Amino acid sequence: MNAELQINRGRLLDRLDRLAEIGAIEDGGCCRLALSDEDRAGRDLLVSWMRELGMVVRIDAIGNVVGIRAGLENVMPVMTGSHIDTVRTGGRYDGNLGVLAGLEIVAVLNEAGLVTRRPLAVAFFSNEEGARFAPDMMGSLVYAGGLALEDALATVGIDGSSVGDNLQRIGYAGDAPCGWLRPHAFLELHVEQGPVLEREGFDIGAVEGVQGISWSEFTITGMSNHAGTTPMSMRHDAGYVAAATGTFLRELVKETGPSQLATLGHLQLAPNLVNVIPNRALFTVDLRNIDEAALQQAEQRLFAFVETLAAVEGVTVNHRLLARFEPVAFDRELVGRVEAAARAQGYRVRRLPSGAGHDAQMMARLAPTAMIFVPSVGGISHNVREYTAPEHLEAGANLLLNLLLELAA
Ligand code: HGY
Ligand code: MN
Ligand code: MN
């Protein structure tokens, strides 16, 4: 461990603030939806910082950006990174911390005149959030070979435009083939986005893996009719099926226990008028579970519920699977090193699974991978009130620094 090398907290906080100015919304939050003009501006800022740090920047065909700091030997690099796209009501740390901590570490090494044996790579992946174009972790999934480039480019988002068109529009359809750089190891620093570390008084999370994710989109088609003249027995109410599904999800998780999570996050009714029975309902269901068999169970029960109710109500159902990732276990040896290094640096550390999806779960298909979590105040994320204390941001970045030096030696 390189005790004397420390990150510069002020510079890291300053970069987080400057990136947060791009797509700034109320109360210090950020809205930089994937491949939007705000995302482009954020990308441009980070690429300029990478270049200022003397890094070689390469952009691949799905817009993943990798900055490389040369090592003494031309061997597989140690890679860190995350994402800088946000949800519509995002905070300033989700994803951004992992990328900016990587740049801060390069700045520290430059100042120290220290060149690692292995090159260091800092990446930010396209469309991690999946909020505009599903699935989430799209850029790292293509990078890891889990989704064909042309399928990703053809994906149409919630506003009707495609990934490929938007990538061209913002000028980030790069020439590097996806997955062109296979790392020796991948380590991602990220805010926990949940309540565990804060509630139990830990500084660091040594993340053991990521729970399974299932995103479904349902389109229910019924018949619009007059809200006042149509007897209840004659209705084909798409809105009722959507609302009943939301209630069913709560019943489902009550029965299956706390490891099952279920969210009806997006709901659109048409014609969306107070006195017209909805003839169309478009809604999404996000199911998560650390146990794959239980997640499949939950999916089967959801699909059966919607189909059965639709038959009774006399409406039709169209179902699209927007994302489906099985649980991922990170590299045991690397998780152990995260835990040991945290302890050696005097941090209170515990192991835990990740509730959120991350680019690391895709990079785990290519190389030994692990994650470092720092606490989220109140467990809040995907919310402008997302906050992590500066001392925890610094602790996470210092831990990342030491682990990258160890791995790149
Ligand atoms: O959905 C997720 O877990 C991540 O924020 N993309
Ligand atoms: Mn994230
Ligand atoms: Mn997120």
Short mmCIF file of C-alpha atoms and ligand atoms in Angstrom, two decimals:
data_model
loop_
_atom_site.label_atom_id
_atom_site.label_comp_id
_atom_site.label_asym_id
_atom_site.label_seq_id
_atom_site.Cartn_x
_atom_site.Cartn_y
_atom_site.Cartn_z
CA MET A 1 0.00 0.00 0.00
CA ASN A 2 1.29 3.43 -0.91
CA ALA A 3 0.62 5.25 2.36
CA GLU A 4 2.05 8.58 1.21
CA LEU A 5 -0.08 8.80 -1.96
CA GLN A 6 -3.47 10.40 -1.25
CA ILE A 7 -6.11 11.76 -3.57
CA ASN A 8 -6.79 15.49 -3.57
CA ARG A 9 -10.25 15.74 -2.01
CA GLY A 10 -10.82 19.34 -3.11
CA ARG A 11 -10.00 18.59 -6.74
CA LEU A 12 -12.29 15.52 -6.76
CA LEU A 13 -15.16 17.51 -5.21
CA ASP A 14 -14.55 20.33 -7.68
CA ARG A 15 -14.76 17.98 -10.65
CA LEU A 16 -17.95 16.41 -9.25
CA ASP A 17 -19.45 19.89 -8.93
CA ARG A 18 -18.39 20.97 -12.41
CA LEU A 19 -19.82 17.82 -13.99
CA ALA A 20 -23.00 18.30 -11.96
CA GLU A 21 -23.44 21.75 -13.55
CA ILE A 22 -24.12 19.96 -16.85
CA GLY A 23 -27.78 18.99 -16.92
CA ALA A 24 -28.25 20.66 -13.52
CA ILE A 25 -31.83 20.53 -12.21
CA GLU A 26 -33.42 21.67 -8.93
CA ASP A 27 -31.78 21.02 -5.55
CA GLY A 28 -28.37 20.06 -6.93
CA GLY A 29 -29.61 17.17 -9.01
CA CYS A 30 -28.63 16.16 -12.56
CA CYS A 31 -30.54 15.17 -15.66
CA ARG A 32 -28.18 13.81 -18.33
CA LEU A 33 -30.25 11.13 -20.06
CA ALA A 34 -28.15 8.80 -22.20
CA LEU A 35 -27.08 10.27 -25.58
CA SER A 36 -28.84 13.57 -24.91
CA ASP A 37 -27.21 16.97 -25.50
CA GLU A 38 -26.46 17.09 -21.77
CA ASP A 39 -24.78 13.67 -22.00
CA ARG A 40 -22.70 14.95 -24.91
CA ALA A 41 -21.61 17.98 -22.91
CA GLY A 42 -20.63 15.76 -19.99
CA ARG A 43 -18.73 13.45 -22.31
CA ASP A 44 -16.90 16.38 -23.92
CA LEU A 45 -15.88 17.69 -20.49
CA LEU A 46 -14.50 14.33 -19.38
CA VAL A 47 -12.67 13.72 -22.65
CA SER A 48 -11.04 17.17 -22.26
CA TRP A 49 -9.99 16.24 -18.70
CA MET A 50 -8.60 12.91 -19.88
CA ARG A 51 -6.54 14.67 -22.54
CA GLU A 52 -5.30 17.30 -20.04
CA LEU A 53 -4.12 14.37 -17.91
CA GLY A 54 -2.10 13.06 -20.85
CA MET A 55 -4.33 10.05 -21.45
CA VAL A 56 -4.95 8.53 -24.86
CA VAL A 57 -8.70 8.54 -25.45
CA ARG A 58 -10.50 5.94 -27.53
CA ILE A 59 -14.21 5.79 -28.30
CA ASP A 60 -15.89 2.59 -29.45
CA ALA A 61 -18.84 2.01 -31.77
CA ILE A 62 -21.46 2.19 -28.97
CA GLY A 63 -19.88 5.34 -27.55
CA ASN A 64 -18.00 3.83 -24.61
CA VAL A 65 -15.04 6.10 -23.84
CA VAL A 66 -11.76 4.73 -22.47
CA GLY A 67 -8.84 6.92 -21.39
CA ILE A 68 -5.50 5.14 -21.09
CA ARG A 69 -2.45 6.12 -19.07
CA ALA A 70 0.60 4.27 -20.40
CA GLY A 71 2.43 1.85 -18.14
CA LEU A 72 6.04 0.72 -18.15
CA GLU A 73 5.00 -2.39 -20.04
CA ASN A 74 2.60 -2.74 -22.93
CA VAL A 75 0.42 -5.36 -21.21
CA MET A 76 -3.29 -5.67 -20.34
CA PRO A 77 -4.31 -2.59 -18.32
CA VAL A 78 -6.01 -2.40 -14.99
CA MET A 79 -9.34 -0.68 -15.64
CA THR A 80 -11.67 1.36 -13.48
CA GLY A 81 -14.70 3.44 -14.38
CA SER A 82 -18.48 3.65 -14.39
CA HIS A 83 -21.01 5.91 -16.18
CA ILE A 84 -21.94 9.59 -16.41
CA ASP A 85 -25.45 9.29 -17.82
CA THR A 86 -28.19 9.79 -15.21
CA VAL A 87 -31.88 9.13 -14.69
CA ARG A 88 -34.18 12.12 -15.14
CA THR A 89 -34.09 12.95 -11.43
CA GLY A 90 -30.50 11.93 -10.81
CA GLY A 91 -28.01 12.85 -8.15
CA ARG A 92 -24.40 13.92 -8.72
CA TYR A 93 -22.62 10.82 -7.44
CA ASP A 94 -24.32 7.81 -9.15
CA GLY A 95 -21.75 6.71 -11.74
CA ASN A 96 -19.93 10.05 -11.82
CA LEU A 97 -17.95 9.28 -8.67
CA GLY A 98 -16.40 6.14 -10.16
CA VAL A 99 -15.23 7.89 -13.31
CA LEU A 100 -13.97 11.05 -11.62
CA ALA A 101 -12.16 9.09 -8.90
CA GLY A 102 -10.34 7.31 -11.72
CA LEU A 103 -9.29 10.65 -13.23
CA GLU A 104 -8.27 11.94 -9.79
CA ILE A 105 -6.02 8.91 -9.35
CA VAL A 106 -4.35 9.59 -12.70
CA ALA A 107 -3.78 13.20 -11.61
CA VAL A 108 -2.15 12.03 -8.37
CA LEU A 109 0.13 9.61 -10.22
CA ASN A 110 1.08 12.32 -12.71
CA GLU A 111 1.98 14.70 -9.87
CA ALA A 112 4.01 11.94 -8.18
CA GLY A 113 5.72 11.07 -11.47
CA LEU A 114 4.80 7.46 -10.77
CA VAL A 115 4.40 5.11 -13.74
CA THR A 116 2.75 1.76 -13.00
CA ARG A 117 3.94 -1.44 -14.66
CA ARG A 118 0.53 -2.07 -16.21
CA PRO A 119 -1.27 0.72 -18.07
CA LEU A 120 -4.24 2.25 -16.24
CA ALA A 121 -7.56 2.68 -18.07
CA VAL A 122 -10.48 4.85 -16.95
CA ALA A 123 -13.77 4.21 -18.75
CA PHE A 124 -17.25 5.61 -18.87
CA PHE A 125 -19.80 3.38 -20.54
CA SER A 126 -22.78 4.47 -22.62
CA ASN A 127 -26.34 4.32 -21.30
CA GLU A 128 -25.79 2.60 -17.98
CA GLU A 129 -29.14 3.77 -16.64
CA GLY A 130 -31.38 2.34 -19.32
CA ALA A 131 -34.01 4.95 -18.39
CA ARG A 132 -34.24 6.28 -21.96
CA PHE A 133 -33.08 3.21 -23.92
CA ALA A 134 -33.50 -0.25 -22.36
CA PRO A 135 -31.73 -2.35 -21.24
CA ASP A 136 -29.61 -0.70 -18.61
CA MET A 137 -25.85 -1.21 -18.68
CA MET A 138 -26.23 -1.23 -22.49
CA GLY A 139 -22.76 0.12 -23.34
CA SER A 140 -20.87 -2.25 -21.04
CA LEU A 141 -23.12 -5.15 -22.13
CA VAL A 142 -22.11 -4.57 -25.76
CA TYR A 143 -18.48 -4.10 -24.63
CA ALA A 144 -18.62 -7.50 -22.89
CA GLY A 145 -20.21 -9.19 -25.90
CA GLY A 146 -23.63 -9.69 -24.28
CA LEU A 147 -25.58 -7.66 -26.87
CA ALA A 148 -24.87 -7.32 -30.57
CA LEU A 149 -23.81 -3.80 -31.58
CA GLU A 150 -26.41 -3.59 -34.34
CA ASP A 151 -29.20 -4.58 -31.93
CA ALA A 152 -28.07 -1.90 -29.49
CA LEU A 153 -27.88 0.74 -32.24
CA ALA A 154 -31.37 -0.20 -33.46
CA THR A 155 -32.91 0.14 -29.99
CA VAL A 156 -35.70 2.71 -29.91
CA GLY A 157 -36.11 4.70 -26.69
CA ILE A 158 -39.04 6.12 -24.77
CA ASP A 159 -39.06 9.19 -27.02
CA GLY A 160 -39.17 7.16 -30.26
CA SER A 161 -35.63 7.84 -31.47
CA SER A 162 -32.90 5.19 -31.83
CA VAL A 163 -29.59 4.69 -30.04
CA GLY A 164 -27.74 4.77 -33.37
CA ASP A 165 -29.26 8.06 -34.49
CA ASN A 166 -28.55 9.71 -31.15
CA LEU A 167 -25.01 8.39 -31.02
CA GLN A 168 -24.37 9.91 -34.47
CA ARG A 169 -26.10 13.13 -33.48
CA ILE A 170 -23.87 13.68 -30.44
CA GLY A 171 -20.74 12.62 -32.34
CA TYR A 172 -19.83 9.62 -30.17
CA ALA A 173 -20.13 6.76 -32.64
CA GLY A 174 -16.46 5.87 -32.29
CA ASP A 175 -14.14 3.84 -34.47
CA ALA A 176 -12.83 1.42 -31.86
CA PRO A 177 -14.45 -2.00 -32.00
CA CYS A 178 -16.52 -2.78 -28.88
CA GLY A 179 -14.58 -4.73 -26.30
CA TRP A 180 -11.30 -3.85 -28.03
CA LEU A 181 -9.44 -3.59 -24.72
CA ARG A 182 -9.62 -6.58 -22.40
CA PRO A 183 -8.52 -5.52 -18.92
CA HIS A 184 -6.34 -7.46 -16.53
CA ALA A 185 -8.88 -6.57 -13.82
CA PHE A 186 -11.80 -4.16 -13.43
CA LEU A 187 -12.64 -2.27 -10.25
CA GLU A 188 -15.60 0.14 -9.93
CA LEU A 189 -16.17 2.68 -7.16
CA HIS A 190 -19.85 3.58 -6.69
CA VAL A 191 -22.18 5.01 -4.08
CA GLU A 192 -24.23 2.26 -2.43
CA GLN A 193 -27.55 3.87 -3.30
CA GLY A 194 -29.07 1.90 -0.42
CA PRO A 195 -29.29 2.22 3.39
CA VAL A 196 -27.03 -0.60 4.64
CA LEU A 197 -23.59 1.00 5.11
CA GLU A 198 -24.94 4.14 6.78
CA ARG A 199 -27.41 2.26 8.98
CA GLU A 200 -24.72 -0.15 10.25
CA GLY A 201 -21.94 2.45 10.53
CA PHE A 202 -19.58 1.26 7.80
CA ASP A 203 -17.33 3.43 5.62
CA ILE A 204 -16.77 0.95 2.80
CA GLY A 205 -18.69 -1.88 1.14
CA ALA A 206 -16.78 -4.77 -0.43
CA VAL A 207 -19.41 -5.69 -3.01
CA GLU A 208 -19.81 -9.43 -3.54
CA GLY A 209 -22.09 -9.27 -6.56
CA VAL A 210 -25.25 -7.85 -8.15
CA GLN A 211 -28.80 -9.17 -7.82
CA GLY A 212 -30.85 -10.38 -10.80
CA ILE A 213 -32.82 -7.80 -12.82
CA SER A 214 -36.01 -8.28 -14.87
CA TRP A 215 -37.64 -5.33 -16.66
CA SER A 216 -40.98 -5.87 -18.44
CA GLU A 217 -43.14 -3.53 -20.47
CA PHE A 218 -46.88 -4.31 -20.73
CA THR A 219 -49.25 -2.72 -23.26
CA ILE A 220 -52.88 -3.38 -22.34
CA THR A 221 -55.53 -2.64 -24.95
CA GLY A 222 -59.18 -2.38 -23.94
CA MET A 223 -62.04 -0.16 -25.09
CA SER A 224 -62.62 3.47 -24.22
CA ASN A 225 -66.14 4.31 -23.24
CA HIS A 226 -68.16 6.80 -21.25
CA ALA A 227 -67.29 6.79 -17.54
CA GLY A 228 -70.89 7.62 -16.62
CA THR A 229 -72.99 5.51 -18.93
CA THR A 230 -71.01 2.26 -19.17
CA PRO A 231 -72.12 -0.38 -16.62
CA MET A 232 -69.16 -1.90 -14.74
CA SER A 233 -70.01 -5.33 -16.22
CA MET A 234 -69.55 -3.98 -19.74
CA ARG A 235 -66.13 -2.43 -19.27
CA HIS A 236 -62.81 -3.37 -20.88
CA ASP A 237 -60.75 -1.08 -18.73
CA ALA A 238 -57.00 -1.09 -19.51
CA GLY A 239 -56.35 1.30 -16.61
CA TYR A 240 -57.90 -1.11 -14.12
CA VAL A 241 -55.56 -3.94 -15.22
CA ALA A 242 -52.53 -1.66 -14.78
CA ALA A 243 -53.66 -0.47 -11.34
CA ALA A 244 -54.50 -4.01 -10.21
CA THR A 245 -51.03 -5.16 -11.28
CA GLY A 246 -49.43 -2.51 -9.06
CA THR A 247 -51.46 -3.83 -6.12
CA PHE A 248 -50.63 -7.43 -7.04
CA LEU A 249 -46.89 -6.64 -6.90
CA ARG A 250 -47.17 -5.59 -3.26
CA GLU A 251 -49.06 -8.80 -2.43
CA LEU A 252 -46.39 -10.77 -4.28
CA VAL A 253 -43.45 -9.35 -2.35
CA LYS A 254 -45.33 -9.72 0.96
CA GLU A 255 -45.65 -13.44 0.24
CA THR A 256 -42.15 -14.00 -1.15
CA GLY A 257 -40.19 -12.01 1.44
CA PRO A 258 -37.71 -9.10 1.54
CA SER A 259 -35.28 -10.43 -1.07
CA GLN A 260 -37.96 -9.81 -3.74
CA LEU A 261 -38.26 -6.23 -5.01
CA ALA A 262 -40.96 -5.03 -7.40
CA THR A 263 -41.58 -1.58 -8.90
CA LEU A 264 -44.23 -0.31 -11.28
CA GLY A 265 -42.19 2.69 -12.41
CA HIS A 266 -43.72 3.93 -15.65
CA LEU A 267 -47.44 4.22 -16.35
CA GLN A 268 -49.20 5.90 -19.26
CA LEU A 269 -52.97 5.77 -19.78
CA ALA A 270 -54.85 6.78 -22.91
CA PRO A 271 -56.80 8.84 -23.54
CA ASN A 272 -55.90 9.90 -19.98
CA LEU A 273 -59.14 11.86 -19.35
CA VAL A 274 -61.23 12.05 -16.22
CA ASN A 275 -64.47 10.83 -17.84
CA VAL A 276 -63.20 8.25 -20.34
CA ILE A 277 -62.50 4.60 -19.54
CA PRO A 278 -58.87 4.06 -20.60
CA ASN A 279 -58.55 1.92 -23.69
CA ARG A 280 -54.77 1.72 -23.40
CA ALA A 281 -52.30 1.31 -20.56
CA LEU A 282 -48.53 1.15 -21.01
CA PHE A 283 -46.60 0.26 -17.87
CA THR A 284 -43.27 -1.22 -16.76
CA VAL A 285 -42.44 -3.65 -13.97
CA ASP A 286 -38.92 -3.86 -12.49
CA LEU A 287 -38.38 -7.12 -10.55
CA ARG A 288 -35.14 -7.82 -8.68
CA ASN A 289 -33.92 -10.72 -6.54
CA ILE A 290 -30.54 -12.05 -5.47
CA ASP A 291 -31.87 -15.55 -6.14
CA GLU A 292 -32.40 -16.46 -9.81
CA ALA A 293 -34.98 -19.19 -9.18
CA ALA A 294 -37.03 -16.84 -6.99
CA LEU A 295 -36.80 -14.14 -9.67
CA GLN A 296 -38.10 -16.56 -12.29
CA GLN A 297 -40.91 -17.51 -9.92
CA ALA A 298 -41.86 -13.87 -9.48
CA GLU A 299 -41.83 -13.33 -13.26
CA GLN A 300 -44.08 -16.35 -13.85
CA ARG A 301 -46.54 -15.17 -11.22
CA LEU A 302 -46.61 -11.66 -12.66
CA PHE A 303 -47.19 -12.87 -16.23
CA ALA A 304 -49.93 -15.29 -15.05
CA PHE A 305 -51.66 -12.56 -13.05
CA VAL A 306 -51.76 -10.11 -15.96
CA GLU A 307 -52.91 -12.73 -18.47
CA THR A 308 -55.66 -14.05 -16.18
CA LEU A 309 -57.00 -10.60 -15.30
CA ALA A 310 -56.83 -9.51 -18.93
CA ALA A 311 -59.00 -12.47 -19.96
CA VAL A 312 -61.60 -11.62 -17.31
CA GLU A 313 -61.59 -7.91 -18.22
CA GLY A 314 -61.69 -8.63 -21.95
CA VAL A 315 -58.56 -6.71 -22.83
CA THR A 316 -55.46 -7.80 -24.75
CA VAL A 317 -51.89 -7.87 -23.46
CA ASN A 318 -48.64 -7.22 -25.29
CA HIS A 319 -45.51 -7.97 -23.27
CA ARG A 320 -41.92 -6.91 -24.01
CA LEU A 321 -38.91 -7.96 -21.90
CA LEU A 322 -36.78 -4.80 -21.70
CA ALA A 323 -33.91 -6.20 -19.62
CA ARG A 324 -33.03 -9.54 -18.04
CA PHE A 325 -29.79 -10.15 -16.16
CA GLU A 326 -29.12 -13.08 -13.85
CA PRO A 327 -27.39 -12.41 -10.52
CA VAL A 328 -23.63 -11.89 -10.86
CA ALA A 329 -20.95 -12.92 -8.33
CA PHE A 330 -17.74 -10.83 -8.39
CA ASP A 331 -14.25 -12.32 -8.24
CA ARG A 332 -13.86 -13.76 -4.72
CA GLU A 333 -10.13 -13.06 -4.53
CA LEU A 334 -10.61 -9.45 -5.63
CA VAL A 335 -13.50 -8.92 -3.21
CA GLY A 336 -11.20 -10.20 -0.48
CA ARG A 337 -8.53 -7.70 -1.52
CA VAL A 338 -11.04 -4.85 -1.38
CA GLU A 339 -12.00 -5.89 2.14
CA ALA A 340 -8.39 -6.35 3.30
CA ALA A 341 -7.18 -3.07 1.79
CA ALA A 342 -10.08 -1.19 3.37
CA ARG A 343 -9.22 -2.66 6.75
CA ALA A 344 -5.50 -1.87 6.26
CA GLN A 345 -6.48 1.76 5.60
CA GLY A 346 -8.46 1.82 8.81
CA TYR A 347 -11.92 1.89 7.24
CA ARG A 348 -14.90 0.04 8.73
CA VAL A 349 -15.82 -2.39 5.94
CA ARG A 350 -18.42 -5.10 5.35
CA ARG A 351 -19.32 -7.30 2.42
CA LEU A 352 -22.69 -6.87 0.75
CA PRO A 353 -24.52 -7.50 -2.55
CA SER A 354 -25.51 -4.64 -4.83
CA GLY A 355 -29.20 -3.80 -5.16
CA ALA A 356 -28.50 -1.68 -8.23
CA GLY A 357 -27.15 -2.80 -11.56
CA HIS A 358 -23.65 -1.66 -12.54
CA ASP A 359 -21.25 -1.75 -15.47
CA ALA A 360 -19.03 -3.96 -13.33
CA GLN A 361 -21.55 -6.79 -13.64
CA MET A 362 -20.89 -6.80 -17.38
CA MET A 363 -17.11 -6.38 -17.12
CA ALA A 364 -17.13 -9.44 -14.84
CA ARG A 365 -17.67 -11.44 -18.06
CA LEU A 366 -14.25 -10.30 -19.31
CA ALA A 367 -11.95 -10.08 -16.29
CA PRO A 368 -11.70 -10.45 -12.51
CA THR A 369 -14.02 -7.71 -11.27
CA ALA A 370 -15.15 -6.19 -7.99
CA MET A 371 -16.72 -3.01 -6.65
CA ILE A 372 -16.19 -0.60 -3.79
CA PHE A 373 -19.24 1.06 -2.21
CA VAL A 374 -19.35 4.18 -0.09
CA PRO A 375 -22.40 5.09 2.01
CA SER A 376 -25.42 6.97 0.64
CA VAL A 377 -26.98 9.29 3.20
CA GLY A 378 -30.48 8.06 3.95
CA GLY A 379 -29.96 5.34 1.35
CA ILE A 380 -31.29 7.81 -1.21
CA SER A 381 -30.48 7.62 -4.94
CA HIS A 382 -32.16 8.21 -8.29
CA ASN A 383 -33.31 11.31 -6.46
CA VAL A 384 -31.81 14.83 -6.48
CA ARG A 385 -31.22 14.48 -2.73
CA GLU A 386 -28.59 11.76 -3.30
CA TYR A 387 -25.63 12.59 -1.04
CA THR A 388 -22.40 11.03 0.18
CA ALA A 389 -20.19 12.76 2.75
CA PRO A 390 -16.86 14.15 1.41
CA GLU A 391 -14.87 11.99 3.81
CA HIS A 392 -16.52 8.90 2.35
CA LEU A 393 -15.93 10.08 -1.23
CA GLU A 394 -12.29 10.56 -0.27
CA ALA A 395 -12.07 7.18 1.50
CA GLY A 396 -13.49 5.37 -1.50
CA ALA A 397 -11.13 7.13 -3.91
CA ASN A 398 -8.09 6.47 -1.69
CA LEU A 399 -9.02 2.82 -1.42
CA LEU A 400 -9.43 2.65 -5.20
CA LEU A 401 -6.02 4.33 -5.59
CA ASN A 402 -4.26 1.74 -3.47
CA LEU A 403 -6.01 -1.22 -5.05
CA LEU A 404 -5.27 0.00 -8.59
CA LEU A 405 -1.60 0.45 -7.64
CA GLU A 406 -1.54 -3.07 -6.22
CA LEU A 407 -3.19 -4.55 -9.32
CA ALA A 408 -1.03 -2.53 -11.74
CA ALA A 409 2.26 -3.38 -10.04
O1 HGY B 1 -31.32 0.07 -12.75
C1 HGY B 1 -30.26 0.03 -12.14
O2 HGY B 1 -30.09 -0.73 -11.22
C2 HGY B 1 -29.12 0.95 -12.53
O3 HGY B 1 -29.30 2.18 -11.89
N1 HGY B 1 -29.06 1.12 -13.94
MN MN B 2 -24.91 3.82 -11.34
MN MN B 3 -28.37 4.65 -11.49
#
